[in-house]
Amino acid sequence: MTKQEIFNSMNENPVFYLATQDGDQPRVRGMLLFRADENGIIFHTASTKDLYAQIMKNPKAELCFSCKGKQIRATGVLEQNDDPQLREEIFSHPTRKFLQAWKDNGIDKLMKVFIMKNATATTWTMETNFDPKVPIQL
């Protein structure tokens, strides 16, 4: 897969699993992608969640997308992004109507945006199960 094909697959299949570290215990949870492109893989969470504390303590993470029989894993470092333009884009996006209540109740500062830039991706299918992994720089 090319880098652009990976981004396209992520955007078409926006539910992914995020793995972080909590002390010596790995933690995995389902997440909703905002966007994946040349600028990075973007998602958000709330600062009140355990996930936020885990990322702040150790920003190394892995994302796993299931894309129509193909698995894409992206590994890298998460960076918090406070760009007001990006935040507003997220709040006003049609897929993020559920966040409007945060703005209406004055708790929009709880939303924290993360970007994984310069990730390395690997793909997996049943057909390539035993093939060597070929990392793709995103």
mmCIF file of N, CA and C in Angstrom:
data_model
loop_
_atom_site.group_PDB
_atom_site.id
_atom_site.type_symbol
_atom_site.label_atom_id
_atom_site.label_comp_id
_atom_site.label_asym_id
_atom_site.label_seq_id
_atom_site.Cartn_x
_atom_site.Cartn_y
_atom_site.Cartn_z
ATOM 1 N N MET A 1 0.844 -1.190 0.000
ATOM 2 C CA MET A 1 0.000 0.000 0.000
ATOM 3 C C MET A 1 0.880 1.241 0.000
ATOM 4 N N THR A 2 0.410 2.255 -0.673
ATOM 5 C CA THR A 2 1.114 3.530 -0.643
ATOM 6 C C THR A 2 0.666 4.326 0.585
ATOM 7 N N LYS A 3 1.406 5.368 0.884
ATOM 8 C CA LYS A 3 1.054 6.237 1.996
ATOM 9 C C LYS A 3 -0.352 6.806 1.805
ATOM 10 N N GLN A 4 -0.673 7.260 0.611
ATOM 11 C CA GLN A 4 -1.994 7.833 0.361
ATOM 12 C C GLN A 4 -3.097 6.784 0.481
ATOM 13 N N GLU A 5 -2.840 5.575 0.030
ATOM 14 C CA GLU A 5 -3.827 4.498 0.195
ATOM 15 C C GLU A 5 -4.076 4.203 1.668
ATOM 16 N N ILE A 6 -3.035 4.281 2.475
ATOM 17 C CA ILE A 6 -3.193 4.068 3.920
ATOM 18 C C ILE A 6 -4.060 5.173 4.511
ATOM 19 N N PHE A 7 -3.769 6.420 4.192
ATOM 20 C CA PHE A 7 -4.590 7.537 4.688
ATOM 21 C C PHE A 7 -6.041 7.374 4.247
ATOM 22 N N ASN A 8 -6.246 7.014 2.983
ATOM 23 C CA ASN A 8 -7.609 6.833 2.472
ATOM 24 C C ASN A 8 -8.336 5.737 3.248
ATOM 25 N N SER A 9 -7.657 4.616 3.483
ATOM 26 C CA SER A 9 -8.276 3.504 4.218
ATOM 27 C C SER A 9 -8.625 3.913 5.644
ATOM 28 N N MET A 10 -7.741 4.651 6.294
ATOM 29 C CA MET A 10 -8.022 5.123 7.659
ATOM 30 C C MET A 10 -9.249 6.030 7.680
ATOM 31 N N ASN A 11 -9.307 6.965 6.745
ATOM 32 C CA ASN A 11 -10.434 7.905 6.697
ATOM 33 C C ASN A 11 -11.753 7.213 6.354
ATOM 34 N N GLU A 12 -11.689 6.162 5.538
ATOM 35 C CA GLU A 12 -12.897 5.420 5.174
ATOM 36 C C GLU A 12 -13.346 4.477 6.290
ATOM 37 N N ASN A 13 -12.452 4.154 7.202
ATOM 38 C CA ASN A 13 -12.719 3.243 8.326
ATOM 39 C C ASN A 13 -12.245 3.930 9.612
ATOM 40 N N PRO A 14 -12.975 4.941 10.081
ATOM 41 C CA PRO A 14 -12.456 5.830 11.129
ATOM 42 C C PRO A 14 -12.415 5.273 12.546
ATOM 43 N N VAL A 15 -12.989 4.106 12.786
ATOM 44 C CA VAL A 15 -12.899 3.516 14.119
ATOM 45 C C VAL A 15 -11.562 2.782 14.204
ATOM 46 N N PHE A 16 -10.805 3.062 15.253
ATOM 47 C CA PHE A 16 -9.522 2.397 15.426
ATOM 48 C C PHE A 16 -9.323 2.060 16.894
ATOM 49 N N TYR A 17 -8.326 1.243 17.164
ATOM 50 C CA TYR A 17 -7.968 0.884 18.525
ATOM 51 C C TYR A 17 -6.639 1.539 18.851
ATOM 52 N N LEU A 18 -6.588 2.151 20.010
ATOM 53 C CA LEU A 18 -5.412 2.882 20.455
ATOM 54 C C LEU A 18 -4.796 2.152 21.634
ATOM 55 N N ALA A 19 -3.506 1.838 21.529
ATOM 56 C CA ALA A 19 -2.782 1.178 22.610
ATOM 57 C C ALA A 19 -1.846 2.185 23.274
ATOM 58 N N THR A 20 -1.964 2.270 24.612
ATOM 59 C CA THR A 20 -1.091 3.111 25.419
ATOM 60 C C THR A 20 -0.531 2.254 26.548
ATOM 61 N N GLN A 21 0.269 2.887 27.384
ATOM 62 C CA GLN A 21 0.864 2.201 28.519
ATOM 63 C C GLN A 21 0.394 2.867 29.807
ATOM 64 N N ASP A 22 -0.009 2.063 30.784
ATOM 65 C CA ASP A 22 -0.433 2.544 32.097
ATOM 66 C C ASP A 22 0.448 1.847 33.122
ATOM 67 N N GLY A 23 1.558 2.489 33.485
ATOM 68 C CA GLY A 23 2.553 1.806 34.318
ATOM 69 C C GLY A 23 3.136 0.655 33.532
ATOM 70 N N ASP A 24 3.005 -0.563 34.052
ATOM 71 C CA ASP A 24 3.501 -1.726 33.313
ATOM 72 C C ASP A 24 2.378 -2.477 32.608
ATOM 73 N N GLN A 25 1.188 -1.859 32.557
ATOM 74 C CA GLN A 25 0.017 -2.508 31.958
ATOM 75 C C GLN A 25 -0.366 -1.834 30.635
ATOM 76 N N PRO A 26 -0.397 -2.588 29.527
ATOM 77 C CA PRO A 26 -0.899 -2.011 28.285
ATOM 78 C C PRO A 26 -2.402 -1.764 28.402
ATOM 79 N N ARG A 27 -2.881 -0.721 27.741
ATOM 80 C CA ARG A 27 -4.312 -0.397 27.701
ATOM 81 C C ARG A 27 -4.702 -0.162 26.244
ATOM 82 N N VAL A 28 -5.822 -0.747 25.853
ATOM 83 C CA VAL A 28 -6.323 -0.596 24.486
ATOM 84 C C VAL A 28 -7.783 -0.183 24.558
ATOM 85 N N ARG A 29 -8.158 0.780 23.709
ATOM 86 C CA ARG A 29 -9.566 1.185 23.647
ATOM 87 C C ARG A 29 -9.905 1.636 22.239
ATOM 88 N N GLY A 30 -11.206 1.555 21.933
ATOM 89 C CA GLY A 30 -11.690 2.002 20.639
ATOM 90 C C GLY A 30 -11.761 3.520 20.607
ATOM 91 N N MET A 31 -11.440 4.092 19.458
ATOM 92 C CA MET A 31 -11.426 5.548 19.282
ATOM 93 C C MET A 31 -12.062 5.889 17.931
ATOM 94 N N LEU A 32 -12.320 7.172 17.740
ATOM 95 C CA LEU A 32 -12.874 7.663 16.481
ATOM 96 C C LEU A 32 -11.904 8.664 15.869
ATOM 97 N N LEU A 33 -11.401 8.337 14.706
ATOM 98 C CA LEU A 33 -10.484 9.202 13.974
ATOM 99 C C LEU A 33 -11.187 10.484 13.553
ATOM 100 N N PHE A 34 -10.473 11.607 13.628
ATOM 101 C CA PHE A 34 -10.991 12.824 13.004
ATOM 102 C C PHE A 34 -10.514 12.887 11.556
ATOM 103 N N ARG A 35 -9.203 12.738 11.355
ATOM 104 C CA ARG A 35 -8.676 12.810 9.990
ATOM 105 C C ARG A 35 -7.265 12.227 9.962
ATOM 106 N N ALA A 36 -6.906 11.636 8.825
ATOM 107 C CA ALA A 36 -5.541 11.167 8.585
ATOM 108 C C ALA A 36 -5.088 11.701 7.233
ATOM 109 N N ASP A 37 -3.961 12.405 7.234
ATOM 110 C CA ASP A 37 -3.408 12.950 5.990
ATOM 111 C C ASP A 37 -1.941 13.294 6.202
ATOM 112 N N GLU A 38 -1.376 14.031 5.278
ATOM 113 C CA GLU A 38 0.045 14.395 5.341
ATOM 114 C C GLU A 38 0.414 15.134 6.623
ATOM 115 N N ASN A 39 -0.574 15.760 7.265
ATOM 116 C CA ASN A 39 -0.318 16.506 8.502
ATOM 117 C C ASN A 39 -0.305 15.607 9.727
ATOM 118 N N GLY A 40 -0.718 14.361 9.579
ATOM 119 C CA GLY A 40 -0.710 13.421 10.688
ATOM 120 C C GLY A 40 -2.051 12.731 10.871
ATOM 121 N N ILE A 41 -2.118 11.904 11.887
ATOM 122 C CA ILE A 41 -3.323 11.163 12.239
ATOM 123 C C ILE A 41 -3.920 11.879 13.445
ATOM 124 N N ILE A 42 -5.128 12.421 13.288
ATOM 125 C CA ILE A 42 -5.708 13.323 14.276
ATOM 126 C C ILE A 42 -6.926 12.691 14.948
ATOM 127 N N PHE A 43 -6.949 12.766 16.271
ATOM 128 C CA PHE A 43 -8.108 12.335 17.052
ATOM 129 C C PHE A 43 -8.171 13.203 18.300
ATOM 130 N N HIS A 44 -9.214 13.028 19.099
ATOM 131 C CA HIS A 44 -9.353 13.822 20.316
ATOM 132 C C HIS A 44 -9.917 12.976 21.437
ATOM 133 N N THR A 45 -9.714 13.457 22.647
ATOM 134 C CA THR A 45 -10.244 12.829 23.847
ATOM 135 C C THR A 45 -10.485 13.928 24.869
ATOM 136 N N ALA A 46 -10.916 13.562 26.050
ATOM 137 C CA ALA A 46 -11.146 14.534 27.121
ATOM 138 C C ALA A 46 -10.001 14.471 28.134
ATOM 139 N N SER A 47 -9.648 15.616 28.672
ATOM 140 C CA SER A 47 -8.565 15.679 29.649
ATOM 141 C C SER A 47 -8.933 14.989 30.962
ATOM 142 N N THR A 48 -10.189 14.648 31.145
ATOM 143 C CA THR A 48 -10.634 13.974 32.359
ATOM 144 C C THR A 48 -10.485 12.458 32.279
ATOM 145 N N LYS A 49 -10.120 11.943 31.122
ATOM 146 C CA LYS A 49 -10.035 10.488 30.938
ATOM 147 C C LYS A 49 -8.651 9.952 31.297
ATOM 148 N N ASP A 50 -8.626 8.682 31.707
ATOM 149 C CA ASP A 50 -7.359 8.003 31.985
ATOM 150 C C ASP A 50 -6.455 8.022 30.764
ATOM 151 N N LEU A 51 -7.042 7.894 29.592
ATOM 152 C CA LEU A 51 -6.291 7.912 28.337
ATOM 153 C C LEU A 51 -5.409 9.148 28.248
ATOM 154 N N TYR A 52 -5.970 10.300 28.573
ATOM 155 C CA TYR A 52 -5.218 11.558 28.496
ATOM 156 C C TYR A 52 -3.989 11.499 29.409
ATOM 157 N N ALA A 53 -4.170 11.059 30.638
ATOM 158 C CA ALA A 53 -3.051 10.964 31.586
ATOM 159 C C ALA A 53 -1.993 9.985 31.081
ATOM 160 N N GLN A 54 -2.424 8.875 30.482
ATOM 161 C CA GLN A 54 -1.476 7.889 29.963
ATOM 162 C C GLN A 54 -0.645 8.474 28.826
ATOM 163 N N ILE A 55 -1.292 9.198 27.919
ATOM 164 C CA ILE A 55 -0.566 9.807 26.796
ATOM 165 C C ILE A 55 0.407 10.864 27.307
ATOM 166 N N MET A 56 -0.025 11.664 28.265
ATOM 167 C CA MET A 56 0.845 12.722 28.780
ATOM 168 C C MET A 56 2.079 12.127 29.479
ATOM 169 N N LYS A 57 1.924 10.977 30.103
ATOM 170 C CA LYS A 57 3.051 10.331 30.784
ATOM 171 C C LYS A 57 3.974 9.642 29.789
ATOM 172 N N ASN A 58 3.389 9.011 28.767
ATOM 173 C CA ASN A 58 4.172 8.303 27.749
ATOM 174 C C ASN A 58 3.464 8.464 26.410
ATOM 175 N N PRO A 59 3.931 9.387 25.567
ATOM 176 C CA PRO A 59 3.229 9.667 24.305
ATOM 177 C C PRO A 59 3.456 8.648 23.188
ATOM 178 N N LYS A 60 4.221 7.610 23.435
ATOM 179 C CA LYS A 60 4.397 6.557 22.425
ATOM 180 C C LYS A 60 3.124 5.727 22.374
ATOM 181 N N ALA A 61 2.644 5.463 21.165
ATOM 182 C CA ALA A 61 1.376 4.740 21.034
ATOM 183 C C ALA A 61 1.345 3.972 19.718
ATOM 184 N N GLU A 62 0.361 3.082 19.629
ATOM 185 C CA GLU A 62 0.104 2.380 18.383
ATOM 186 C C GLU A 62 -1.394 2.423 18.115
ATOM 187 N N LEU A 63 -1.743 2.681 16.865
ATOM 188 C CA LEU A 63 -3.131 2.725 16.411
ATOM 189 C C LEU A 63 -3.350 1.538 15.489
ATOM 190 N N CYS A 64 -4.506 0.900 15.600
ATOM 191 C CA CYS A 64 -4.805 -0.252 14.760
ATOM 192 C C CYS A 64 -6.164 -0.051 14.101
ATOM 193 N N PHE A 65 -6.170 -0.017 12.779
ATOM 194 C CA PHE A 65 -7.382 0.154 11.980
ATOM 195 C C PHE A 65 -7.703 -1.163 11.290
ATOM 196 N N SER A 66 -8.979 -1.533 11.261
ATOM 197 C CA SER A 66 -9.437 -2.697 10.519
ATOM 198 C C SER A 66 -10.150 -2.180 9.277
ATOM 199 N N CYS A 67 -9.561 -2.447 8.114
ATOM 200 C CA CYS A 67 -10.021 -1.837 6.861
ATOM 201 C C CYS A 67 -10.373 -2.900 5.828
ATOM 202 N N LYS A 68 -11.577 -3.423 5.908
ATOM 203 C CA LYS A 68 -12.084 -4.360 4.900
ATOM 204 C C LYS A 68 -11.107 -5.505 4.638
ATOM 205 N N GLY A 69 -10.801 -6.253 5.688
ATOM 206 C CA GLY A 69 -9.927 -7.403 5.539
ATOM 207 C C GLY A 69 -8.452 -7.099 5.659
ATOM 208 N N LYS A 70 -8.117 -5.850 5.812
ATOM 209 C CA LYS A 70 -6.716 -5.458 5.957
ATOM 210 C C LYS A 70 -6.563 -4.723 7.284
ATOM 211 N N GLN A 71 -5.524 -5.046 8.000
ATOM 212 C CA GLN A 71 -5.223 -4.358 9.240
ATOM 213 C C GLN A 71 -4.083 -3.379 8.985
ATOM 214 N N ILE A 72 -4.240 -2.162 9.472
ATOM 215 C CA ILE A 72 -3.190 -1.147 9.377
ATOM 216 C C ILE A 72 -2.825 -0.736 10.788
ATOM 217 N N ARG A 73 -1.551 -0.871 11.115
ATOM 218 C CA ARG A 73 -1.058 -0.438 12.416
ATOM 219 C C ARG A 73 -0.096 0.721 12.217
ATOM 220 N N ALA A 74 -0.352 1.808 12.918
ATOM 221 C CA ALA A 74 0.514 2.988 12.857
ATOM 222 C C ALA A 74 1.167 3.170 14.218
ATOM 223 N N THR A 75 2.476 3.275 14.212
ATOM 224 C CA THR A 75 3.246 3.413 15.438
ATOM 225 C C THR A 75 3.964 4.748 15.424
ATOM 226 N N GLY A 76 3.935 5.446 16.572
ATOM 227 C CA GLY A 76 4.629 6.718 16.641
ATOM 228 C C GLY A 76 4.419 7.402 17.976
ATOM 229 N N VAL A 77 4.680 8.697 17.968
ATOM 230 C CA VAL A 77 4.579 9.526 19.165
ATOM 231 C C VAL A 77 3.430 10.508 18.980
ATOM 232 N N LEU A 78 2.595 10.604 19.992
ATOM 233 C CA LEU A 78 1.452 11.519 19.956
ATOM 234 C C LEU A 78 1.873 12.890 20.471
ATOM 235 N N GLU A 79 1.411 13.921 19.769
ATOM 236 C CA GLU A 79 1.666 15.301 20.184
ATOM 237 C C GLU A 79 0.324 15.971 20.444
ATOM 238 N N GLN A 80 0.235 16.681 21.558
ATOM 239 C CA GLN A 80 -0.977 17.453 21.815
ATOM 240 C C GLN A 80 -0.948 18.693 20.931
ATOM 241 N N ASN A 81 -2.093 19.038 20.362
ATOM 242 C CA ASN A 81 -2.193 20.191 19.473
ATOM 243 C C ASN A 81 -3.274 21.130 19.991
ATOM 244 N N ASP A 82 -2.909 22.373 20.250
ATOM 245 C CA ASP A 82 -3.844 23.354 20.790
ATOM 246 C C ASP A 82 -4.261 24.412 19.770
ATOM 247 N N ASP A 83 -4.026 24.149 18.490
ATOM 248 C CA ASP A 83 -4.364 25.117 17.450
ATOM 249 C C ASP A 83 -5.859 25.435 17.479
ATOM 250 N N PRO A 84 -6.232 26.699 17.726
ATOM 251 C CA PRO A 84 -7.662 27.042 17.820
ATOM 252 C C PRO A 84 -8.428 26.790 16.529
ATOM 253 N N GLN A 85 -7.773 26.929 15.389
ATOM 254 C CA GLN A 85 -8.431 26.680 14.103
ATOM 255 C C GLN A 85 -8.797 25.204 13.958
ATOM 256 N N LEU A 86 -7.885 24.324 14.319
ATOM 257 C CA LEU A 86 -8.156 22.888 14.246
ATOM 258 C C LEU A 86 -9.254 22.512 15.231
ATOM 259 N N ARG A 87 -9.201 23.055 16.436
ATOM 260 C CA ARG A 87 -10.233 22.775 17.431
ATOM 261 C C ARG A 87 -11.609 23.182 16.908
ATOM 262 N N GLU A 88 -11.697 24.361 16.311
ATOM 263 C CA GLU A 88 -12.977 24.832 15.786
ATOM 264 C C GLU A 88 -13.443 23.959 14.629
ATOM 265 N N GLU A 89 -12.506 23.524 13.793
ATOM 266 C CA GLU A 89 -12.849 22.622 12.690
ATOM 267 C C GLU A 89 -13.461 21.330 13.231
ATOM 268 N N ILE A 90 -12.880 20.808 14.300
ATOM 269 C CA ILE A 90 -13.400 19.578 14.905
ATOM 270 C C ILE A 90 -14.789 19.828 15.488
ATOM 271 N N PHE A 91 -14.939 20.892 16.274
ATOM 272 C CA PHE A 91 -16.230 21.180 16.900
ATOM 273 C C PHE A 91 -17.339 21.399 15.869
ATOM 274 N N SER A 92 -17.007 21.992 14.727
ATOM 275 C CA SER A 92 -18.036 22.312 13.731
ATOM 276 C C SER A 92 -18.223 21.224 12.678
ATOM 277 N N HIS A 93 -17.437 20.159 12.728
ATOM 278 C CA HIS A 93 -17.538 19.101 11.715
ATOM 279 C C HIS A 93 -18.845 18.316 11.901
ATOM 280 N N PRO A 94 -19.530 17.971 10.808
ATOM 281 C CA PRO A 94 -20.805 17.244 10.914
ATOM 282 C C PRO A 94 -20.712 15.917 11.681
ATOM 283 N N THR A 95 -19.554 15.271 11.670
ATOM 284 C CA THR A 95 -19.410 14.008 12.400
ATOM 285 C C THR A 95 -19.171 14.214 13.891
ATOM 286 N N ARG A 96 -19.064 15.464 14.319
ATOM 287 C CA ARG A 96 -18.762 15.752 15.731
ATOM 288 C C ARG A 96 -19.865 16.566 16.401
ATOM 289 N N LYS A 97 -21.095 16.382 15.945
ATOM 290 C CA LYS A 97 -22.223 17.097 16.548
ATOM 291 C C LYS A 97 -22.336 16.810 18.046
ATOM 292 N N PHE A 98 -21.915 15.628 18.467
ATOM 293 C CA PHE A 98 -21.983 15.265 19.884
ATOM 294 C C PHE A 98 -21.113 16.177 20.755
ATOM 295 N N LEU A 99 -20.147 16.876 20.162
ATOM 296 C CA LEU A 99 -19.296 17.782 20.932
ATOM 297 C C LEU A 99 -19.935 19.141 21.174
ATOM 298 N N GLN A 100 -21.011 19.439 20.466
ATOM 299 C CA GLN A 100 -21.642 20.746 20.617
ATOM 300 C C GLN A 100 -22.079 20.995 22.062
ATOM 301 N N ALA A 101 -22.522 19.967 22.741
ATOM 302 C CA ALA A 101 -22.937 20.105 24.146
ATOM 303 C C ALA A 101 -21.770 20.584 25.006
ATOM 304 N N TRP A 102 -20.562 20.183 24.658
ATOM 305 C CA TRP A 102 -19.385 20.648 25.411
ATOM 306 C C TRP A 102 -19.274 22.162 25.296
ATOM 307 N N LYS A 103 -19.431 22.671 24.067
ATOM 308 C CA LYS A 103 -19.351 24.126 23.869
ATOM 309 C C LYS A 103 -20.509 24.830 24.559
ATOM 310 N N ASP A 104 -21.705 24.274 24.412
ATOM 311 C CA ASP A 104 -22.891 24.895 25.015
ATOM 312 C C ASP A 104 -22.782 24.976 26.534
ATOM 313 N N ASN A 105 -22.103 24.006 27.146
ATOM 314 C CA ASN A 105 -21.964 23.969 28.601
ATOM 315 C C ASN A 105 -20.651 24.564 29.099
ATOM 316 N N GLY A 106 -19.870 25.149 28.180
ATOM 317 C CA GLY A 106 -18.630 25.807 28.577
ATOM 318 C C GLY A 106 -17.521 24.870 29.005
ATOM 319 N N ILE A 107 -17.589 23.619 28.580
ATOM 320 C CA ILE A 107 -16.536 22.673 28.963
ATOM 321 C C ILE A 107 -15.684 22.257 27.764
ATOM 322 N N ASP A 108 -15.703 23.079 26.708
ATOM 323 C CA ASP A 108 -14.968 22.739 25.491
ATOM 324 C C ASP A 108 -13.457 22.662 25.706
ATOM 325 N N LYS A 109 -12.942 23.273 26.755
ATOM 326 C CA LYS A 109 -11.504 23.199 27.053
ATOM 327 C C LYS A 109 -11.084 21.790 27.471
ATOM 328 N N LEU A 110 -12.067 20.946 27.833
ATOM 329 C CA LEU A 110 -11.746 19.564 28.198
ATOM 330 C C LEU A 110 -11.273 18.753 26.994
ATOM 331 N N MET A 111 -11.693 19.163 25.778
ATOM 332 C CA MET A 111 -11.292 18.419 24.586
ATOM 333 C C MET A 111 -9.814 18.657 24.311
ATOM 334 N N LYS A 112 -9.087 17.568 24.178
ATOM 335 C CA LYS A 112 -7.665 17.617 23.858
ATOM 336 C C LYS A 112 -7.446 16.901 22.537
ATOM 337 N N VAL A 113 -6.748 17.577 21.638
ATOM 338 C CA VAL A 113 -6.497 17.063 20.295
ATOM 339 C C VAL A 113 -5.080 16.495 20.246
ATOM 340 N N PHE A 114 -4.965 15.322 19.661
ATOM 341 C CA PHE A 114 -3.658 14.689 19.495
ATOM 342 C C PHE A 114 -3.408 14.390 18.021
ATOM 343 N N ILE A 115 -2.139 14.494 17.644
ATOM 344 C CA ILE A 115 -1.708 14.188 16.284
ATOM 345 C C ILE A 115 -0.503 13.262 16.355
ATOM 346 N N MET A 116 -0.568 12.201 15.578
ATOM 347 C CA MET A 116 0.591 11.334 15.407
ATOM 348 C C MET A 116 1.204 11.700 14.061
ATOM 349 N N LYS A 117 2.376 12.324 14.118
ATOM 350 C CA LYS A 117 3.097 12.706 12.904
ATOM 351 C C LYS A 117 4.249 11.733 12.686
ATOM 352 N N ASN A 118 4.668 11.617 11.443
ATOM 353 C CA ASN A 118 5.831 10.775 11.117
ATOM 354 C C ASN A 118 5.693 9.354 11.640
ATOM 355 N N ALA A 119 4.500 8.830 11.584
ATOM 356 C CA ALA A 119 4.261 7.464 12.035
ATOM 357 C C ALA A 119 4.853 6.468 11.038
ATOM 358 N N THR A 120 5.035 5.267 11.517
ATOM 359 C CA THR A 120 5.419 4.150 10.669
ATOM 360 C C THR A 120 4.235 3.198 10.643
ATOM 361 N N ALA A 121 3.807 2.819 9.455
ATOM 362 C CA ALA A 121 2.661 1.926 9.316
ATOM 363 C C ALA A 121 3.103 0.567 8.786
ATOM 364 N N THR A 122 2.398 -0.450 9.245
ATOM 365 C CA THR A 122 2.548 -1.786 8.675
ATOM 366 C C THR A 122 1.148 -2.304 8.377
ATOM 367 N N THR A 123 1.051 -3.152 7.376
ATOM 368 C CA THR A 123 -0.239 -3.723 7.002
ATOM 369 C C THR A 123 -0.195 -5.231 7.168
ATOM 370 N N TRP A 124 -1.378 -5.794 7.328
ATOM 371 C CA TRP A 124 -1.498 -7.237 7.495
ATOM 372 C C TRP A 124 -2.796 -7.698 6.850
ATOM 373 N N THR A 125 -2.728 -8.829 6.163
ATOM 374 C CA THR A 125 -3.915 -9.524 5.661
ATOM 375 C C THR A 125 -3.681 -11.018 5.889
ATOM 376 N N MET A 126 -4.729 -11.802 5.745
ATOM 377 C CA MET A 126 -4.554 -13.254 5.858
ATOM 378 C C MET A 126 -3.559 -13.749 4.812
ATOM 379 N N GLU A 127 -3.591 -13.150 3.626
ATOM 380 C CA GLU A 127 -2.694 -13.586 2.548
ATOM 381 C C GLU A 127 -1.234 -13.279 2.856
ATOM 382 N N THR A 128 -0.974 -12.200 3.620
ATOM 383 C CA THR A 128 0.405 -11.804 3.920
ATOM 384 C C THR A 128 0.800 -12.166 5.349
ATOM 385 N N ASN A 129 0.043 -13.044 5.965
ATOM 386 C CA ASN A 129 0.204 -13.378 7.373
ATOM 387 C C ASN A 129 1.643 -13.703 7.771
ATOM 388 N N PHE A 130 2.362 -14.450 6.942
ATOM 389 C CA PHE A 130 3.708 -14.878 7.302
ATOM 390 C C PHE A 130 4.802 -14.116 6.560
ATOM 391 N N ASP A 131 4.419 -13.134 5.765
ATOM 392 C CA ASP A 131 5.407 -12.331 5.046
ATOM 393 C C ASP A 131 6.102 -11.379 6.022
ATOM 394 N N PRO A 132 7.345 -11.006 5.722
ATOM 395 C CA PRO A 132 8.014 -10.007 6.565
ATOM 396 C C PRO A 132 7.242 -8.680 6.507
ATOM 397 N N LYS A 133 7.222 -7.983 7.620
ATOM 398 C CA LYS A 133 6.545 -6.678 7.657
ATOM 399 C C LYS A 133 7.385 -5.657 6.898
ATOM 400 N N VAL A 134 6.707 -4.824 6.126
ATOM 401 C CA VAL A 134 7.369 -3.780 5.367
ATOM 402 C C VAL A 134 6.863 -2.440 5.903
ATOM 403 N N PRO A 135 7.690 -1.735 6.692
ATOM 404 C CA PRO A 135 7.233 -0.465 7.250
ATOM 405 C C PRO A 135 7.085 0.607 6.176
ATOM 406 N N ILE A 136 6.027 1.396 6.319
ATOM 407 C CA ILE A 136 5.754 2.494 5.388
ATOM 408 C C ILE A 136 5.754 3.782 6.205
ATOM 409 N N GLN A 137 6.621 4.707 5.825
ATOM 410 C CA GLN A 137 6.702 5.976 6.542
ATOM 411 C C GLN A 137 5.542 6.876 6.131
ATOM 412 N N LEU A 138 4.787 7.323 7.113
ATOM 413 C CA LEU A 138 3.637 8.198 6.831
ATOM 414 C C LEU A 138 4.009 9.659 6.994
#
